[in-house]
Amino acid sequence: MDVTRENLRFLSDGTDSEVEELLRDAEIGEDDVDAVREFLKKYPGRVDACAPGRGCFKTCLQVAAFQGQRELCTLLLDAGASLRAVDAYGDTPLHYAAFGNQPEIMDLLLSRGAAINAVDNDRRSALHMAVNKQHVQCVRVLLRYHCDVNLQDSNGDTALHDAIRKDALMDVINALCACERIDFTLRNKRGFNILQHAALKGNAHATERLVARARQLVDVKKEDGFAALHIAALNGHREVAAILLSQNGGRAKVDLRNNRRKTPLHLATSNGHWSLVELLVHHNADIGSTDENGDTVLHIAIAKSPNQQTAVPTPESSRDSPLIYAIWQNLARQGAKTELALACFLVSVDKSCKLLEVRNNKDKTPLDLLKDNPQAALLADLLRSFKYQSHSTQLEIENPPTGYVEPPTYRIDNISQSEGLRGAKNIAGSGDAAECRDCSEIIADAKQENRIDPSSIVTLVGCARCGHTVVKTQAIQDGQLATGEVSIANPEDVPSKGKRKEEIGDREKEKDKGFKRLRYLETRVADLEEANMCRICMERRRNVAFLCGHGACEHCAAPLKTCHMCRKTITKKINLY
């Protein structure tokens, strides 16, 4: 937008033929300044004249401020141009300078007395304008001149509300958050204070800065009872929730309830946000809490499960929600109802083992919600098979970029209760015999005791000669069966021949001892398998390594451009075997 002959012609209202001829011959640039100077000598009272009939009625100073023409602005100001003149939208020359990203012109206008807190027809100040356009230097100039950072526009939004909504540059948010005059408690017309607004928009950087400046806002509720964590959980903003929950961040109350007695876990479950559910459970959210309808999160997960029938996990699922993702994969391989993956996870982490029996206000248990399904009995058995287990396998979960999730690992144990043994299958052929590595005795009729992982079958065999135990694993990799054996000896557990008859007679004592031994062996075998398992699919062994030290199976590694663990660019992929 330039101060052209046409602009200046309208300044004279077309009443002076001599001026029109002068403007016709004027050129853009230095000549325009000279033309304006001559015009002002002839018509000194017309310095604030604008162009009628052109919509917004800009003055020459507004146009020059937008363009950043400092010499022309100085000329007009010296001639008495008004700093308070507004166009049809209520914008002053200072608004125009902010809109045009002209910090030097803003400095000039403010030094000449421009109204720094003047607002337009929508009650937006020059600071609102600069923030919305993400003009960092203009924001800094206004803050240096002590603008009112708490001005609210017609929607009740402050400049910081706007910065968060626009996902503004970090420098803009940092500058506003660092201002000592800012009031973080101000709410817009929708009832959101600034932290709640950041949670709504999923702005992790703003959340991090806000909890550092105003941690007292973390558990503050809106009129509907929603605190920042409720809002983040409802909208699936995991990184924001992690900052709010972390001990060196917000330290939010994980089980805070809204007006309908819903916790953040209720909201995350209702919307199928796996990563939020795992994060909240990791932070000890109460999975047994009930809302105003008496519903637990399991009631909600089962009721909402039909909506998840066609849901397919995103590539981030294996990183942000590895436990539910692993269950989903397991169900998919077995042809089971994958939409119940979230419900199965909730049952598996229920330490009380009573979640399946809780009745809501309609006197219905979670399993009662399955009665309309023709496969209700099978689905009920599926859920019961996931009843809380004592876990030992480690699955790593990466921290978000802010580093606010701690500690970085989950612990889950493989199935140790009888429910977990139902999926076991006998192995025919060579799988029925094993060799003790200590005494070379051939052990026939090997009996499988447990299935640790959907992709591997574990057989525990006792050697009659030396008392050692052979742990035989068979892993299914790419449709082929790979077999391995580990001989584990525990001298304290090897009974003498004299004592063996007594132990056979004492069945109950032996049963308890056997379960403890079984758990120990499960842990050893799981550790051996986990050491070489692909962290992405959790199905195949890692056989491709990256230069950063991490790796994956060849199927998962093929499309990767960056490491799924450390996010470094993959420059070379090395086949291990």
Coordinates of C-alpha atoms in Angstrom, one line a residue:
M1 CA 0.0 0.0 0.0
D2 CA 1.7 3.2 -1.2
V3 CA 0.9 6.9 -0.8
T4 CA 0.3 7.5 -4.5
R5 CA -1.0 10.4 -6.5
E6 CA -4.5 8.9 -6.1
N7 CA -4.3 8.9 -2.3
L8 CA -3.2 12.5 -2.2
R9 CA -5.8 13.5 -4.8
F10 CA -8.5 12.4 -2.4
L11 CA -6.9 14.4 0.4
S12 CA -7.8 17.6 -1.5
D13 CA -11.3 16.3 -2.1
G14 CA -10.7 17.1 -5.8
T15 CA -11.6 20.8 -5.3
D16 CA -8.3 22.3 -6.5
S17 CA -7.3 21.7 -10.1
E18 CA -3.8 23.0 -9.3
V19 CA -3.4 20.3 -6.6
E20 CA -4.7 17.6 -8.9
E21 CA -2.2 18.5 -11.6
L22 CA 0.6 18.4 -8.9
L23 CA -0.5 15.0 -7.8
R24 CA -0.7 13.6 -11.3
D25 CA 3.0 14.5 -11.8
A26 CA 4.1 13.2 -8.4
E27 CA 6.1 9.9 -8.2
I28 CA 6.3 7.3 -5.5
G29 CA 9.1 7.7 -3.0
E30 CA 10.9 11.0 -2.2
D31 CA 8.8 12.8 -4.7
D32 CA 5.7 11.8 -2.7
V33 CA 7.1 13.4 0.5
D34 CA 7.8 16.6 -1.5
A35 CA 4.3 16.5 -3.0
V36 CA 2.7 16.1 0.5
R37 CA 4.9 19.0 1.8
E38 CA 3.7 21.3 -1.0
F39 CA 0.1 20.2 -0.5
L40 CA 0.3 21.0 3.3
K41 CA 1.7 24.4 2.5
K42 CA -1.3 25.2 0.4
Y43 CA -3.9 23.4 2.5
P44 CA -2.6 23.3 6.2
G45 CA -6.0 22.4 7.5
R46 CA -6.3 19.2 5.5
V47 CA -3.5 17.2 7.1
D48 CA -6.0 14.6 8.4
A49 CA -8.1 14.5 5.2
C50 CA -8.9 11.0 4.1
A51 CA -10.3 9.4 0.9
P52 CA -14.1 9.5 1.1
G53 CA -16.0 6.7 -0.7
R54 CA -13.1 4.3 -0.3
G55 CA -14.4 2.2 2.5
C56 CA -12.2 2.5 5.5
F57 CA -11.3 6.2 5.2
K58 CA -7.6 6.0 5.9
T59 CA -5.6 9.1 6.7
C60 CA -2.3 9.8 5.2
L61 CA -0.6 9.1 8.5
Q62 CA -2.3 5.7 8.9
V63 CA -1.1 4.7 5.4
A64 CA 2.5 6.0 6.0
A65 CA 2.6 4.2 9.4
F66 CA 1.6 0.9 7.8
Q67 CA 4.2 1.3 5.1
G68 CA 6.9 2.3 7.5
Q69 CA 7.7 5.7 5.8
R70 CA 9.3 7.4 8.8
E71 CA 10.2 10.7 7.0
L72 CA 6.6 11.1 5.8
C73 CA 5.2 10.2 9.3
T74 CA 7.5 12.8 10.8
L75 CA 6.4 15.4 8.3
L76 CA 2.7 14.7 9.0
L77 CA 3.2 14.7 12.8
D78 CA 5.1 18.0 12.6
A79 CA 2.2 19.4 10.6
G80 CA -0.2 18.4 13.4
A81 CA -1.6 15.1 12.1
S82 CA -3.8 13.5 14.7
L83 CA -2.6 10.4 16.5
R84 CA -6.2 9.6 17.5
A85 CA -7.7 9.6 14.0
V86 CA -9.6 6.3 13.3
D87 CA -10.8 4.6 10.2
A88 CA -14.2 2.9 9.8
Y89 CA -13.0 0.0 12.0
G90 CA -11.7 2.2 14.7
D91 CA -8.0 1.6 14.0
T92 CA -5.6 4.4 14.9
P93 CA -2.2 5.0 13.3
L94 CA -0.7 2.9 16.0
H95 CA -2.9 0.0 15.1
Y96 CA -1.7 0.4 11.5
A97 CA 1.9 0.4 12.5
A98 CA 1.4 -2.8 14.5
F99 CA -0.5 -4.4 11.6
G100 CA 2.3 -3.5 9.2
N101 CA 5.1 -4.8 11.6
Q102 CA 6.7 -1.4 11.9
P103 CA 8.3 -1.3 15.4
E104 CA 10.3 1.9 14.6
I105 CA 7.2 3.8 13.5
M106 CA 5.4 2.6 16.7
D107 CA 8.3 3.9 18.7
L108 CA 8.0 7.3 16.9
L109 CA 4.2 7.5 17.4
L110 CA 4.4 6.6 21.1
S111 CA 7.2 9.1 21.7
R112 CA 4.8 11.7 20.1
G113 CA 2.0 10.8 22.5
A114 CA 0.0 8.1 20.7
A115 CA -2.7 6.5 22.9
I116 CA -1.1 3.1 23.6
N117 CA -4.2 1.5 24.9
A118 CA -6.7 2.8 22.3
V119 CA -9.0 0.1 21.1
D120 CA -10.9 -0.4 17.8
N121 CA -14.5 -1.3 17.3
D122 CA -13.9 -4.9 18.6
R123 CA -12.0 -3.5 21.6
R124 CA -8.7 -4.7 20.3
S125 CA -5.6 -2.7 21.2
A126 CA -2.4 -2.4 19.2
L127 CA -1.0 -5.2 21.4
H128 CA -3.9 -7.5 20.3
M129 CA -3.0 -6.6 16.7
A130 CA 0.7 -7.2 17.1
V131 CA 0.1 -10.5 18.9
N132 CA -2.4 -11.8 16.3
K133 CA 0.1 -11.0 13.5
Q134 CA 2.9 -12.5 15.5
H135 CA 5.1 -9.4 15.2
V136 CA 7.5 -9.9 18.1
Q137 CA 9.4 -6.6 17.9
C138 CA 6.1 -4.7 17.9
V139 CA 5.0 -6.6 21.0
R140 CA 8.3 -5.7 22.8
V141 CA 8.0 -2.0 21.9
L142 CA 4.5 -1.9 23.4
L143 CA 5.6 -3.7 26.5
R144 CA 8.5 -1.3 26.9
Y145 CA 6.1 1.6 26.9
H146 CA 4.0 -0.1 29.6
C147 CA 0.9 -1.0 27.6
D148 CA -2.1 -2.5 29.4
V149 CA -1.5 -6.3 28.9
N150 CA -4.8 -7.1 30.6
L151 CA -7.1 -5.3 28.2
Q152 CA -9.9 -7.6 27.1
D153 CA -11.5 -7.5 23.6
S154 CA -15.2 -7.9 22.8
N155 CA -14.8 -11.7 23.4
G156 CA -13.1 -11.2 26.7
D157 CA -9.7 -12.3 25.4
T158 CA -6.5 -10.7 26.5
A159 CA -3.5 -10.5 24.2
L160 CA -2.1 -13.7 25.8
H161 CA -5.4 -15.5 25.1
D162 CA -4.9 -14.5 21.5
A163 CA -1.3 -15.7 21.5
I164 CA -2.3 -19.1 22.8
R165 CA -5.2 -19.4 20.3
K166 CA -3.0 -18.5 17.4
D167 CA -0.2 -20.8 18.6
A168 CA 2.0 -17.8 18.4
L169 CA 5.8 -17.8 18.3
M170 CA 7.5 -18.8 21.5
D171 CA 9.1 -15.4 21.7
V172 CA 5.7 -13.7 21.8
I173 CA 4.4 -16.0 24.5
N174 CA 7.6 -15.7 26.5
A175 CA 7.5 -11.9 26.3
L176 CA 3.9 -11.7 27.6
C177 CA 4.3 -14.3 30.3
A178 CA 7.4 -12.5 31.6
C179 CA 5.5 -9.3 32.0
E180 CA 5.0 -8.5 35.7
R181 CA 1.8 -6.6 35.1
I182 CA -0.2 -9.5 33.6
D183 CA -3.2 -11.0 35.4
F184 CA -3.4 -14.7 34.7
T185 CA -6.8 -15.1 36.4
L186 CA -8.7 -13.1 33.8
R187 CA -11.4 -15.2 32.1
N188 CA -12.8 -14.7 28.6
K189 CA -16.5 -14.8 27.9
R190 CA -16.4 -18.6 27.6
G191 CA -15.1 -18.7 31.1
F192 CA -11.6 -19.8 30.4
N193 CA -8.7 -18.3 32.3
I194 CA -5.4 -18.3 30.5
L195 CA -4.1 -21.7 31.7
Q196 CA -7.5 -23.3 30.9
H197 CA -7.3 -21.7 27.5
A198 CA -3.8 -23.2 26.9
A199 CA -5.1 -26.6 27.9
L200 CA -8.1 -26.2 25.5
K201 CA -5.8 -25.3 22.6
G202 CA -3.1 -27.9 23.5
N203 CA -0.4 -25.3 23.7
A204 CA 2.3 -27.1 25.6
H205 CA 4.8 -24.3 25.6
A206 CA 2.4 -21.8 27.0
T207 CA 1.3 -24.3 29.6
E208 CA 4.9 -24.8 30.7
R209 CA 5.4 -21.1 31.1
L210 CA 2.1 -20.6 32.9
V211 CA 2.6 -23.3 35.5
A212 CA 6.0 -21.8 36.2
R213 CA 4.5 -18.3 36.8
A214 CA 1.1 -19.2 38.3
R215 CA 1.0 -22.8 39.6
Q216 CA -1.9 -21.8 41.8
L217 CA -4.2 -21.8 38.8
V218 CA -3.6 -25.5 38.0
D219 CA -6.6 -26.9 39.9
V220 CA -8.9 -23.8 39.5
K221 CA -12.2 -24.8 38.0
K222 CA -14.5 -23.1 35.5
E223 CA -18.2 -22.7 36.3
D224 CA -18.9 -26.2 35.0
G225 CA -16.2 -27.7 37.3
F226 CA -13.6 -28.2 34.6
A227 CA -10.0 -27.6 35.6
A228 CA -7.1 -27.4 33.1
L229 CA -6.5 -31.2 33.4
H230 CA -10.1 -32.0 32.7
I231 CA -9.9 -29.9 29.5
A232 CA -6.6 -31.4 28.4
A233 CA -8.0 -35.0 29.0
L234 CA -11.2 -34.3 27.1
N235 CA -9.4 -32.9 24.1
G236 CA -6.6 -35.5 24.0
H237 CA -3.7 -33.1 24.7
R238 CA -1.3 -35.6 26.3
E239 CA 1.8 -33.3 26.4
V240 CA -0.2 -30.6 28.2
A241 CA -1.6 -33.1 30.7
A242 CA 1.9 -34.4 31.4
I243 CA 3.1 -30.9 32.3
L244 CA 0.1 -30.3 34.5
L245 CA 0.6 -33.7 36.3
S246 CA 4.4 -33.6 36.6
Q247 CA 6.0 -33.1 40.0
N248 CA 8.3 -30.4 38.6
G249 CA 5.4 -28.8 36.7
G250 CA 1.8 -28.4 37.7
R251 CA 1.3 -31.2 40.3
A252 CA -2.4 -31.2 39.4
K253 CA -4.8 -33.3 41.4
V254 CA -5.4 -36.3 39.2
D255 CA -8.8 -37.3 40.5
L256 CA -10.3 -33.8 40.7
R257 CA -14.1 -33.9 39.8
N258 CA -16.2 -31.6 37.7
N259 CA -19.8 -30.7 38.4
R260 CA -20.9 -34.1 37.0
R261 CA -18.4 -35.9 39.2
K262 CA -16.3 -36.9 36.3
T263 CA -12.6 -37.1 36.7
P264 CA -10.1 -36.5 33.9
L265 CA -9.8 -40.3 33.5
H266 CA -13.6 -40.5 32.9
L267 CA -13.3 -37.9 30.1
A268 CA -10.2 -39.4 28.5
T269 CA -11.9 -42.9 28.5
S270 CA -15.2 -41.5 27.1
N271 CA -13.3 -40.0 24.1
G272 CA -11.0 -43.0 23.5
H273 CA -7.8 -41.1 24.2
W274 CA -5.5 -44.0 24.9
S275 CA -2.4 -42.0 25.6
L276 CA -4.3 -39.9 28.2
V277 CA -5.7 -43.0 29.9
E278 CA -2.3 -44.6 30.2
L279 CA -0.8 -41.3 31.5
L280 CA -3.5 -40.8 34.1
V281 CA -3.3 -44.4 35.3
H282 CA 0.5 -44.1 35.5
H283 CA -0.1 -41.1 37.8
N284 CA -2.3 -43.3 40.0
A285 CA -5.7 -42.1 38.9
D286 CA -8.6 -43.9 40.7
I287 CA -10.1 -46.3 38.1
G288 CA -12.8 -47.2 40.6
S289 CA -14.2 -43.7 41.0
T290 CA -17.8 -43.2 39.8
D291 CA -19.5 -40.2 38.2
E292 CA -23.0 -38.8 38.8
N293 CA -24.5 -41.8 37.1
G294 CA -22.5 -44.3 39.2
D295 CA -20.5 -45.3 36.1
T296 CA -16.9 -46.3 36.4
V297 CA -14.4 -45.8 33.6
L298 CA -15.1 -49.5 32.6
H299 CA -18.8 -48.8 32.2
I300 CA -17.9 -45.9 29.9
A301 CA -15.2 -47.8 28.0
I302 CA -17.7 -50.7 27.2
A303 CA -20.6 -48.4 26.5
K304 CA -18.4 -46.4 24.0
S305 CA -16.7 -49.4 22.5
P306 CA -19.1 -49.7 19.5
N307 CA -17.8 -46.3 18.4
Q308 CA -14.3 -47.8 18.3
Q309 CA -15.1 -50.7 15.9
T310 CA -13.2 -49.2 13.0
A311 CA -10.6 -47.3 15.0
V312 CA -7.1 -48.0 14.0
P313 CA -4.2 -47.0 16.2
T314 CA -2.0 -44.1 15.0
P315 CA 1.7 -44.5 14.5
E316 CA 2.2 -42.6 17.9
S317 CA 0.1 -45.2 19.8
S318 CA 3.1 -47.6 20.2
R319 CA 5.0 -44.7 21.8
D320 CA 2.4 -42.9 23.8
S321 CA 0.1 -45.8 24.8
P322 CA 2.2 -49.0 24.4
L323 CA 0.2 -51.1 26.8
I324 CA -3.2 -50.5 25.2
Y325 CA -1.5 -50.7 21.7
A326 CA -0.1 -54.2 22.6
I327 CA -3.5 -55.4 23.8
W328 CA -5.1 -54.1 20.6
Q329 CA -2.5 -55.9 18.5
N330 CA -3.0 -59.1 20.5
L331 CA -6.8 -58.9 20.0
A332 CA -6.3 -58.2 16.3
R333 CA -4.1 -61.2 15.8
Q334 CA -6.6 -63.5 17.6
G335 CA -9.5 -62.1 15.6
A336 CA -11.1 -60.8 18.8
K337 CA -13.0 -57.5 19.4
T338 CA -10.3 -54.9 19.1
E339 CA -12.7 -52.2 20.2
L340 CA -12.5 -53.6 23.7
A341 CA -8.7 -53.0 23.9
L342 CA -9.2 -50.0 26.3
A343 CA -11.7 -51.9 28.5
C344 CA -9.2 -54.9 28.7
F345 CA -6.5 -52.5 29.8
L346 CA -8.6 -51.0 32.5
V347 CA -9.5 -54.5 33.8
S348 CA -5.8 -55.5 33.8
V349 CA -4.8 -52.5 36.0
D350 CA -7.6 -52.9 38.5
K351 CA -5.8 -53.9 41.7
S352 CA -9.1 -54.4 43.6
C353 CA -10.3 -57.0 41.0
K354 CA -13.8 -55.6 41.6
L355 CA -14.3 -53.3 38.6
L356 CA -16.2 -55.9 36.7
E357 CA -18.8 -56.2 39.5
V358 CA -19.4 -52.5 40.3
R359 CA -23.1 -51.5 39.7
N360 CA -24.1 -48.1 38.5
N361 CA -27.2 -46.1 39.4
K362 CA -29.2 -48.3 37.0
D363 CA -28.0 -51.4 38.9
K364 CA -25.9 -52.5 35.9
T365 CA -22.4 -53.9 36.0
P366 CA -20.0 -53.3 33.1
L367 CA -20.7 -56.8 31.9
D368 CA -24.4 -56.1 31.8
L369 CA -23.8 -53.6 29.1
L370 CA -22.7 -56.4 26.8
K371 CA -26.0 -58.4 27.1
D372 CA -27.4 -57.0 23.8
N373 CA -24.3 -58.4 22.0
P374 CA -24.8 -61.9 20.6
Q375 CA -21.3 -62.7 21.7
A376 CA -21.8 -61.4 25.2
A377 CA -20.6 -64.6 26.9
L378 CA -17.4 -64.7 24.9
L379 CA -16.7 -61.0 25.4
A380 CA -17.3 -61.4 29.2
D381 CA -14.7 -64.2 29.3
L382 CA -12.3 -62.0 27.3
L383 CA -12.6 -59.2 29.8
R384 CA -12.2 -61.6 32.8
S385 CA -9.1 -63.1 31.3
F386 CA -7.4 -59.7 31.7
K387 CA -8.2 -59.5 35.4
Y388 CA -5.4 -57.7 37.3
Q389 CA -2.1 -59.4 37.1
S390 CA 1.2 -59.0 38.9
H391 CA 3.4 -57.5 36.2
S392 CA 7.1 -57.6 35.6
T393 CA 7.9 -56.8 31.9
Q394 CA 9.2 -53.3 31.2
L395 CA 7.8 -51.3 28.3
E396 CA 9.5 -48.0 27.7
I397 CA 7.5 -44.8 27.2
E398 CA 9.2 -41.8 25.7
N399 CA 8.9 -38.5 27.4
P400 CA 7.3 -35.6 25.5
P401 CA 9.8 -32.9 24.4
T402 CA 9.3 -30.9 27.6
G403 CA 10.6 -33.9 29.6
Y404 CA 7.8 -33.6 32.1
V405 CA 6.7 -37.3 32.3
E406 CA 8.3 -39.2 35.1
P407 CA 9.4 -41.9 35.7
P408 CA 9.9 -42.9 32.1
T409 CA 8.9 -46.6 32.4
Y410 CA 5.9 -48.7 33.2
R411 CA 6.1 -52.0 34.9
I412 CA 3.7 -54.7 33.8
D413 CA 3.8 -58.3 34.8
N414 CA 2.9 -61.3 32.7
I415 CA -0.1 -63.4 33.7
S416 CA 0.3 -65.3 37.0
Q417 CA -3.3 -66.1 37.8
S418 CA -5.2 -69.0 36.5
E419 CA -7.2 -66.8 34.1
G420 CA -4.1 -66.0 32.2
L421 CA -3.4 -69.7 31.4
R422 CA -6.5 -70.2 29.4
G423 CA -4.9 -69.4 26.1
A424 CA -2.1 -72.0 26.3
K425 CA -1.9 -74.6 23.6
N426 CA 0.1 -77.9 23.6
I427 CA 3.0 -78.2 21.2
A428 CA 3.2 -81.3 19.1
G429 CA 6.3 -83.0 17.7
S430 CA 9.7 -81.8 18.9
G431 CA 8.0 -79.3 21.2
D432 CA 7.1 -82.3 23.5
A433 CA 10.7 -83.1 24.4
A434 CA 13.6 -81.1 25.8
E435 CA 17.2 -81.7 26.8
C436 CA 18.7 -80.8 30.2
R437 CA 21.9 -78.9 29.5
D438 CA 23.3 -79.9 32.9
C439 CA 23.1 -83.6 32.7
S440 CA 22.0 -84.1 29.0
E441 CA 19.0 -86.1 30.1
I442 CA 16.2 -86.2 27.5
I443 CA 13.0 -85.0 29.1
A444 CA 9.9 -86.3 27.3
D445 CA 6.2 -85.3 27.6
A446 CA 7.0 -81.7 28.3
K447 CA 3.9 -79.9 29.7
Q448 CA 3.3 -76.3 29.0
E449 CA 2.6 -74.2 32.1
N450 CA 2.0 -70.7 30.8
R451 CA 1.9 -68.4 27.9
I452 CA 3.9 -65.2 28.5
D453 CA 3.5 -63.4 25.3
P454 CA 1.1 -63.7 22.3
S455 CA 4.1 -64.2 20.1
S456 CA 5.9 -66.8 22.2
I457 CA 5.0 -70.1 24.0
V458 CA 6.8 -71.0 27.2
T459 CA 7.3 -74.6 28.3
L460 CA 8.6 -75.4 31.8
V461 CA 10.1 -78.9 32.2
G462 CA 11.6 -80.5 35.3
C463 CA 14.6 -82.9 34.9
A464 CA 14.1 -86.0 37.0
R465 CA 17.8 -86.7 37.2
C466 CA 19.3 -83.4 38.4
G467 CA 16.3 -81.5 39.5
H468 CA 17.1 -78.5 37.3
T469 CA 14.3 -76.8 35.3
V470 CA 14.4 -76.3 31.5
V471 CA 12.5 -73.3 30.3
K472 CA 11.7 -73.9 26.6
T473 CA 10.5 -70.9 24.6
Q474 CA 9.0 -71.0 21.1
A475 CA 8.6 -67.6 19.4
I476 CA 6.4 -67.0 16.3
Q477 CA 8.3 -64.7 14.0
D478 CA 7.0 -63.9 10.5
G479 CA 4.9 -67.1 10.5
Q480 CA 7.8 -69.4 11.5
L481 CA 8.4 -71.0 14.9
A482 CA 11.8 -70.3 16.5
T483 CA 12.7 -72.5 19.5
G484 CA 15.2 -71.9 22.3
E485 CA 16.0 -73.4 25.7
V486 CA 17.3 -71.9 29.0
S487 CA 18.4 -74.2 31.8
I488 CA 17.7 -72.5 35.2
A489 CA 19.0 -74.2 38.4
N490 CA 18.1 -73.0 41.9
P491 CA 19.9 -75.2 44.5
E492 CA 17.5 -74.2 47.2
D493 CA 14.6 -75.4 45.2
V494 CA 16.1 -78.8 44.1
P495 CA 14.6 -81.4 46.4
S496 CA 16.5 -84.4 47.6
K497 CA 15.2 -87.9 46.8
G498 CA 14.2 -88.4 50.4
K499 CA 12.2 -85.2 50.6
R500 CA 10.5 -85.7 47.2
K501 CA 7.9 -88.2 48.6
E502 CA 7.0 -85.8 51.4
E503 CA 6.5 -82.9 49.0
I504 CA 4.3 -85.0 46.8
G505 CA 2.1 -85.7 49.8
D506 CA 1.9 -82.0 50.7
R507 CA 0.1 -80.8 47.6
E508 CA -0.9 -77.4 48.8
K509 CA 2.5 -76.4 50.0
E510 CA 4.0 -77.5 46.8
K511 CA 1.4 -75.6 44.8
D512 CA 2.4 -72.3 46.6
K513 CA 6.0 -73.0 46.1
G514 CA 5.4 -73.9 42.4
F515 CA 3.7 -70.6 41.8
K516 CA 6.6 -68.6 43.3
R517 CA 9.0 -70.6 41.2
L518 CA 6.9 -70.1 38.1
R519 CA 6.8 -66.4 38.6
Y520 CA 10.6 -66.3 38.9
L521 CA 11.0 -68.3 35.7
E522 CA 8.5 -66.2 33.9
T523 CA 10.4 -63.1 34.8
R524 CA 13.7 -64.6 33.6
V525 CA 12.3 -65.7 30.3
A526 CA 10.4 -62.5 29.8
D527 CA 13.7 -60.5 30.3
L528 CA 15.4 -62.7 27.8
E529 CA 12.7 -62.2 25.2
E530 CA 12.3 -58.5 25.9
A531 CA 16.0 -57.8 25.4
N532 CA 15.6 -58.5 21.7
M533 CA 12.0 -57.5 21.1
C534 CA 11.1 -54.7 18.6
R535 CA 9.8 -51.8 20.7
I536 CA 7.4 -50.7 17.9
C537 CA 5.4 -53.8 17.1
M538 CA 6.3 -55.8 20.2
E539 CA 6.0 -58.9 18.0
R540 CA 9.3 -59.5 16.2
R541 CA 12.9 -59.5 17.3
R542 CA 15.1 -56.5 16.6
N543 CA 17.4 -57.3 13.7
V544 CA 18.1 -53.8 12.3
A545 CA 20.2 -51.3 14.3
F546 CA 20.6 -47.5 13.9
L547 CA 23.8 -45.5 14.5
C548 CA 22.2 -43.9 17.5
G549 CA 22.2 -47.3 19.3
H550 CA 18.5 -48.1 19.0
G551 CA 16.9 -50.5 16.6
A552 CA 13.8 -52.3 15.4
C553 CA 12.6 -55.2 13.4
E554 CA 13.2 -55.0 9.6
H555 CA 9.4 -54.5 9.0
C556 CA 9.1 -51.5 11.4
A557 CA 12.5 -50.1 10.5
A558 CA 11.9 -49.9 6.7
P559 CA 9.7 -46.7 6.7
L560 CA 11.4 -44.9 9.6
K561 CA 13.2 -41.7 8.8
T562 CA 13.9 -40.8 12.5
C563 CA 14.6 -43.0 15.5
H564 CA 11.3 -43.9 17.3
M565 CA 13.2 -43.7 20.6
C566 CA 15.5 -40.7 20.5
R567 CA 14.1 -38.9 17.4
K568 CA 17.5 -38.5 15.8
T569 CA 17.6 -38.7 12.0
I570 CA 18.5 -42.2 10.8
T571 CA 21.5 -42.0 8.5
K572 CA 22.2 -45.7 8.3
K573 CA 20.4 -49.0 9.0
I574 CA 22.5 -52.0 9.9
N575 CA 21.1 -55.5 9.4
L576 CA 22.2 -57.6 12.4
Y577 CA 21.2 -61.1 11.2

